[in-house]
mmCIF file of C-alpha atoms and ligand atoms in Angstrom:
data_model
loop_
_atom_site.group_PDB
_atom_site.id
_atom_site.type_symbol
_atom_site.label_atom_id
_atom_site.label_comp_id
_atom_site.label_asym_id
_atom_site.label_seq_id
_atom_site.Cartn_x
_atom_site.Cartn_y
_atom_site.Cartn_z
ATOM 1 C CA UNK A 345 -80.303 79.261 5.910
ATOM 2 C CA UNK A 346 -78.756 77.876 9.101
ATOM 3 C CA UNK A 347 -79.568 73.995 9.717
ATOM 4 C CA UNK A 348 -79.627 72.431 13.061
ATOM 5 C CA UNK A 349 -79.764 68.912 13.632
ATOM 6 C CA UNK A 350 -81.406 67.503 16.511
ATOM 7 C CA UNK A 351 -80.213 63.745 17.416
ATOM 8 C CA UNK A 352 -83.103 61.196 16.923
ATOM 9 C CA UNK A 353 -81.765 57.957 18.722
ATOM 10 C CA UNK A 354 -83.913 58.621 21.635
ATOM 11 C CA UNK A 355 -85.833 60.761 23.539
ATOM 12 C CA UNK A 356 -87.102 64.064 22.921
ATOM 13 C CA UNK A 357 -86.382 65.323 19.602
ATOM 14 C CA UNK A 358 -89.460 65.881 18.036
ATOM 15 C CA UNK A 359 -89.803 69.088 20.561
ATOM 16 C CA UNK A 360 -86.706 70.204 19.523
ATOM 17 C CA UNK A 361 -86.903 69.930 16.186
ATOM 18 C CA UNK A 362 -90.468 72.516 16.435
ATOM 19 C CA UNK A 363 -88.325 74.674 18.991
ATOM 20 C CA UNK A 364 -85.586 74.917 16.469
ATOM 21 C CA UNK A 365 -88.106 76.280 13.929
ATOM 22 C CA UNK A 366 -90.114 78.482 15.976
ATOM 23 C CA UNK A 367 -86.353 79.948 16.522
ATOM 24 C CA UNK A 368 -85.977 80.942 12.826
ATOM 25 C CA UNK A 369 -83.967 77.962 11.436
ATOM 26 C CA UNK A 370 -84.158 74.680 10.020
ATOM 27 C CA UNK A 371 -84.429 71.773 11.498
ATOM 28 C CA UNK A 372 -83.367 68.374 10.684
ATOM 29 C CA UNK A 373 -83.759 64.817 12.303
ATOM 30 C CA UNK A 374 -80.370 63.205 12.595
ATOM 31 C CA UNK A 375 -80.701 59.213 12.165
ATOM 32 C CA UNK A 376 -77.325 58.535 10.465
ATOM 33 C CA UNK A 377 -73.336 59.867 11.252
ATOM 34 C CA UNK A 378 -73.654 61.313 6.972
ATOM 35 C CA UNK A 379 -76.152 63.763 7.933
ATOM 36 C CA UNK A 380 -73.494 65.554 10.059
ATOM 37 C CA UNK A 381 -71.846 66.702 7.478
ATOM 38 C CA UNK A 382 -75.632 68.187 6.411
ATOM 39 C CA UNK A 383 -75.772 70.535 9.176
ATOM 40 C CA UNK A 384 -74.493 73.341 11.049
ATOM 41 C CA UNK A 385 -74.849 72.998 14.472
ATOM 42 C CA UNK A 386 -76.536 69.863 16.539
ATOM 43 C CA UNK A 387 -79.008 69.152 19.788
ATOM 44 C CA UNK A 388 -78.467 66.466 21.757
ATOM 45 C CA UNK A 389 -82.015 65.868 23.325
ATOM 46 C CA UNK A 390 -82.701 64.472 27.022
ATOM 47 C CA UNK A 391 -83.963 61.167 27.687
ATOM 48 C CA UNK A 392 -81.620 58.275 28.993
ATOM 49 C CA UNK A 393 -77.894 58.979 28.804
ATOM 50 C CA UNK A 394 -77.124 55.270 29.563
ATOM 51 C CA UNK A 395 -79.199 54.055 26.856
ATOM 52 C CA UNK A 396 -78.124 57.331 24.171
ATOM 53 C CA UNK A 397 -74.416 56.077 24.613
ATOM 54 C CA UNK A 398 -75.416 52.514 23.600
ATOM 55 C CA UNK A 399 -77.514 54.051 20.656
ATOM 56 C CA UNK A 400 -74.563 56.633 19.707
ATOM 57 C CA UNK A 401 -72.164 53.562 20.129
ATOM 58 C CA UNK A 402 -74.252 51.311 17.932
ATOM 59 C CA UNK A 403 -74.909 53.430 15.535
ATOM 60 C CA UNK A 404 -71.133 55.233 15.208
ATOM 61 C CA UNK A 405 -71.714 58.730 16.516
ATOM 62 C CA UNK A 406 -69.374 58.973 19.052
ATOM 63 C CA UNK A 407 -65.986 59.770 16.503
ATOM 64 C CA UNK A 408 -68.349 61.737 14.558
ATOM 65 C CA UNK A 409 -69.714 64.099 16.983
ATOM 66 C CA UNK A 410 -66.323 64.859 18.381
ATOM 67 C CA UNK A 411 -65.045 65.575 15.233
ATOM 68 C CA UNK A 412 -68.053 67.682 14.625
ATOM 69 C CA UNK A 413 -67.455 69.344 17.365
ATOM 70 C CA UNK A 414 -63.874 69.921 17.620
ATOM 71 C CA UNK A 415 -64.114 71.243 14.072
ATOM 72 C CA UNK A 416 -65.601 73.763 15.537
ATOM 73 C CA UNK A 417 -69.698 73.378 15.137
ATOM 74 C CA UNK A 418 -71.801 74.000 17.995
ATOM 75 C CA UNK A 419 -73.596 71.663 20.064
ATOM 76 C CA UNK A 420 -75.985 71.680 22.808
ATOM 77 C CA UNK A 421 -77.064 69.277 25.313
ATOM 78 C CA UNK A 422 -79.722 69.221 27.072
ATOM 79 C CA UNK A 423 -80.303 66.819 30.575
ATOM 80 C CA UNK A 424 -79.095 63.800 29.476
ATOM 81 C CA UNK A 425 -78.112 65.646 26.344
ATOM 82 C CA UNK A 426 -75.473 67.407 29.078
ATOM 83 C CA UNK A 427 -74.375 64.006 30.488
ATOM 84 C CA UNK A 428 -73.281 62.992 27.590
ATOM 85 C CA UNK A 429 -71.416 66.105 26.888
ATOM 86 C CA UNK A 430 -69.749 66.161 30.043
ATOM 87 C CA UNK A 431 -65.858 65.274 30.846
ATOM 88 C CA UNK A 432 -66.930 63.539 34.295
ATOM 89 C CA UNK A 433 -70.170 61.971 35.816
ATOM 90 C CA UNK A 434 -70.858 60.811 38.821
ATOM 91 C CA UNK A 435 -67.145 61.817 40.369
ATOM 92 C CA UNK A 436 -65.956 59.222 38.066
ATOM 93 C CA UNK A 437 -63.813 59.814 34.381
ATOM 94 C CA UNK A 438 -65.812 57.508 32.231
ATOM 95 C CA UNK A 439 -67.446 60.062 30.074
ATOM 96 C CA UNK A 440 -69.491 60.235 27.361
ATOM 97 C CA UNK A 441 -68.692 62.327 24.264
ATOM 98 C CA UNK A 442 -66.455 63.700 27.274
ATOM 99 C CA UNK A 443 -66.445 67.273 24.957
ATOM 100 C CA UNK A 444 -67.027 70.333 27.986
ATOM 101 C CA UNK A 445 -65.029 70.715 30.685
ATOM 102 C CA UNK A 446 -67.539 70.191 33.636
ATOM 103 C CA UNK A 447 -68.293 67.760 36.591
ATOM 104 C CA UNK A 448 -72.248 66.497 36.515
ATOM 105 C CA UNK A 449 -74.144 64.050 38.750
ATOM 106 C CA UNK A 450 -77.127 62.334 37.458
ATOM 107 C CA UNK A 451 -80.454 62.593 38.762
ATOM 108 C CA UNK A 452 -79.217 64.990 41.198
ATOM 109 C CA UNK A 453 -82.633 66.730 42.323
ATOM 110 C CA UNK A 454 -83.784 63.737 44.294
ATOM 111 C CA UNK A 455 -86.778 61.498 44.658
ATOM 112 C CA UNK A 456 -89.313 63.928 45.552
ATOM 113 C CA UNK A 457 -88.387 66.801 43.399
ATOM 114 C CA UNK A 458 -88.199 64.186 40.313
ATOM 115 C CA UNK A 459 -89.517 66.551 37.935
ATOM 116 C CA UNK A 460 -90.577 70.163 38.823
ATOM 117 C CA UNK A 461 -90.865 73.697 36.751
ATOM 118 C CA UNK A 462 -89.190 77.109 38.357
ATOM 119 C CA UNK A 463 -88.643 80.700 36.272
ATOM 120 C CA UNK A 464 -84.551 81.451 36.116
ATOM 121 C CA UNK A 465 -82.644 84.190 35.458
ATOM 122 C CA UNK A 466 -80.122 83.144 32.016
ATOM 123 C CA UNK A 467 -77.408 85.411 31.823
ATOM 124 C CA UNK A 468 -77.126 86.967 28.592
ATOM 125 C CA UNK A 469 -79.929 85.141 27.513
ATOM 126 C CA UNK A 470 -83.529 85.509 29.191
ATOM 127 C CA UNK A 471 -84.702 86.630 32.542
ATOM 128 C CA UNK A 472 -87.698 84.605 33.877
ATOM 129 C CA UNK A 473 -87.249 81.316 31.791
ATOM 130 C CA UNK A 474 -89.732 78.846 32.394
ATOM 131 C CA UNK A 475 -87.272 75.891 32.846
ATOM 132 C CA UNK A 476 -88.819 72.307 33.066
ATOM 133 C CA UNK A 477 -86.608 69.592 35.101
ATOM 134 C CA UNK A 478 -86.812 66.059 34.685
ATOM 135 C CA UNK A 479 -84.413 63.635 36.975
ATOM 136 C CA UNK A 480 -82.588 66.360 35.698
ATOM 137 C CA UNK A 481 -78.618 66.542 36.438
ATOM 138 C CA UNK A 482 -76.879 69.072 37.407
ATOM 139 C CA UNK A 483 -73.513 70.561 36.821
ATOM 140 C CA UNK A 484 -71.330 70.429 40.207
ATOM 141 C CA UNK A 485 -67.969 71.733 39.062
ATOM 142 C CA UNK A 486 -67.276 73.180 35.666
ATOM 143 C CA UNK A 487 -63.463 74.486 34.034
ATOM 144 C CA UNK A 488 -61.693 77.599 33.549
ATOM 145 C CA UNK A 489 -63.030 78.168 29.835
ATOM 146 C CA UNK A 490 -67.083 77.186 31.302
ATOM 147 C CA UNK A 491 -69.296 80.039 31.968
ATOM 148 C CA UNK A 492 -72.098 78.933 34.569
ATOM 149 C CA UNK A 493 -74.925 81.181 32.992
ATOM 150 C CA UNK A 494 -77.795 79.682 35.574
ATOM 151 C CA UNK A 495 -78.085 78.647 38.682
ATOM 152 C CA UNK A 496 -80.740 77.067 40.267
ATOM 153 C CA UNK A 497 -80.824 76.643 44.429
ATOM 154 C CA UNK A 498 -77.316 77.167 44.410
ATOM 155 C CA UNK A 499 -76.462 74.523 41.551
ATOM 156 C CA UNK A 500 -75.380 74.776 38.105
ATOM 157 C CA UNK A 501 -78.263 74.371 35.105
ATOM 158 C CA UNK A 502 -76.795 76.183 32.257
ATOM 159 C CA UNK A 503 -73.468 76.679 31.041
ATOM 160 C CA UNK A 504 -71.599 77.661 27.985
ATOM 161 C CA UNK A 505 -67.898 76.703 26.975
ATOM 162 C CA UNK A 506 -67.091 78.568 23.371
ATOM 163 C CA UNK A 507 -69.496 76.892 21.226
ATOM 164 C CA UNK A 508 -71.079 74.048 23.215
ATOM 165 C CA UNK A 509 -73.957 74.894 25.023
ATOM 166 C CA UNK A 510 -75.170 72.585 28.412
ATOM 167 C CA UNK A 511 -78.776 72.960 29.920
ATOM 168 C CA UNK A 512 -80.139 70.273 32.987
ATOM 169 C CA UNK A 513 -83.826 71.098 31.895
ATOM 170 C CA UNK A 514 -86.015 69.967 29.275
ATOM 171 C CA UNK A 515 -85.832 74.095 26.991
ATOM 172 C CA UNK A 516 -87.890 72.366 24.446
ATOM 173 C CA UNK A 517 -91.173 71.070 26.495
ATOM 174 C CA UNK A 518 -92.630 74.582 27.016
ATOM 175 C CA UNK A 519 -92.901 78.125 24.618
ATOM 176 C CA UNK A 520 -90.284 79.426 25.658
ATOM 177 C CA UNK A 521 -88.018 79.608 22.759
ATOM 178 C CA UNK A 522 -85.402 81.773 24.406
ATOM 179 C CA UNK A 523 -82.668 79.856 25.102
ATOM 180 C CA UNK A 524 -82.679 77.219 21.789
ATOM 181 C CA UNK A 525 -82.987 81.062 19.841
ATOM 182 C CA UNK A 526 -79.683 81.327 21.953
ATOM 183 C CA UNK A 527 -78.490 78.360 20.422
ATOM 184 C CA UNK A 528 -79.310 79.706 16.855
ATOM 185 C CA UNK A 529 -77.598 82.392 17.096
ATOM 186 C CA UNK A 530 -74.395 80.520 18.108
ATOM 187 C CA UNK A 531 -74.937 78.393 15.103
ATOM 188 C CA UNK A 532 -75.210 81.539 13.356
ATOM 189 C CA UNK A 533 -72.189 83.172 14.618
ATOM 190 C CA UNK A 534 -70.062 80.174 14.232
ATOM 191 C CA UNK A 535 -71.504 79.172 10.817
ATOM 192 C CA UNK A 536 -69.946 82.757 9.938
ATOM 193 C CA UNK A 537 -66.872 82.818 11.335
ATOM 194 C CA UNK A 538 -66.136 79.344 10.150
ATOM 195 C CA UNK A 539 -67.154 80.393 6.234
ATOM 196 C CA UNK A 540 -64.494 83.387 6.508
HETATM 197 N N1 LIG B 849 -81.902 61.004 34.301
HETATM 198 C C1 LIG B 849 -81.588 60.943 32.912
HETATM 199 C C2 LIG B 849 -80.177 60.392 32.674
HETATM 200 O O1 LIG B 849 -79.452 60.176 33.566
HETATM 201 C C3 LIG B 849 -81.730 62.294 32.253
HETATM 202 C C4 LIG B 849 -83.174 62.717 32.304
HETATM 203 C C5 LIG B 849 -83.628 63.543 31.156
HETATM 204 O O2 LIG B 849 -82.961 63.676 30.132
HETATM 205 N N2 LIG B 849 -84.815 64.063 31.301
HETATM 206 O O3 LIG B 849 -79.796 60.173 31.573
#
């Protein structure tokens, strides 16, 4: 059985962690760095990404989900789950887990589109996905090895670099389990090719 973890510092992981099941696999709540080692692929949820870094930070993620990462596993970030993922915010290099190659600016919709819901075309993934944006980000410049798989007026909201997966929207608020079943099967497909 393939286990995902879903990061429970802060935020909204509970979602996630139904998402994740409605998708076929398991789903575990991540509290402590040991569980890593537990799982085969890990969600960072949205919520604050000023106030996740101080939790990963206090708590000793940050080494750990690199090496996670870099060992291959698949992660996925979504809104301030992609901040964090990032390798530049705001124009500026103090990232995060600093992991994808892309460019992102916080709360980039604006005041008075705060939080709004729109249907977008995934590529590869799902046409019509109800997407659900909350002082989302958005991506403005991503690398060679990123492929933008959604826009959204003109902006990037989804992309994918090998196995780490970036979303600006909330893909676990609504029953639309396309893009986390997405997710699963990059777990799966890494979980396979890392076993042989
Ligand atoms: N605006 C938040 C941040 O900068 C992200 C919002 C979210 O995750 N819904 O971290």
């Amino acid at each position: 059985m393939t286990t995902i973890g879903v990061l429970a510092l802060q935020g909204a992981f509970r979602e996630h962690i139904r998402s994740v099941e409605a998708s076929g696999a398991t789903a575990v709540i991540i509290k402590r760095k040991e569980q890593l080692e537990t799982i085969d692929g890990l969600i960072i949820p949205g919520g604050e990404s000023t106030t996740m870094r101080r939790l990963i930070d206090q708590y000793g993620f940050l080494e750990p989900i690199r090496a996670f990462a870099n060992a291959g596993k698949p992660v996925f970030g979504t809104c301030a789950g992609l901040i964090l993922l990032a390798g530049e915010i705001d124009g500026s290099h103090d990232a995060h887990l600093g992991l994808m190659d892309m460019s992102v600016r916080r709360n980039a919709f604006g005041r008075q589109r705060d939080s709004f819901e729109t249907d977008l075309d995934i590529k590869g993934v799902a046409d019509g996905y109800n997407a659900v944006f909350i002082r989302a980000p958005y991506i403005e410049r991503v690398g060679e090895k990123t492929e933008v798989l959604a826009t959204y007026d003109d902006h990037i909201v989804v992309a994918q670099e090998g196995h780490l997966l970036a979303c600006s929207f909330h893909p676990e608020l609504t029953k639309d389990h396309r893009l986390t079943a997405h997710f699963v099967s990059m777990v799966e497909n890494s979980k396979r090719t890392l076993a042989s």
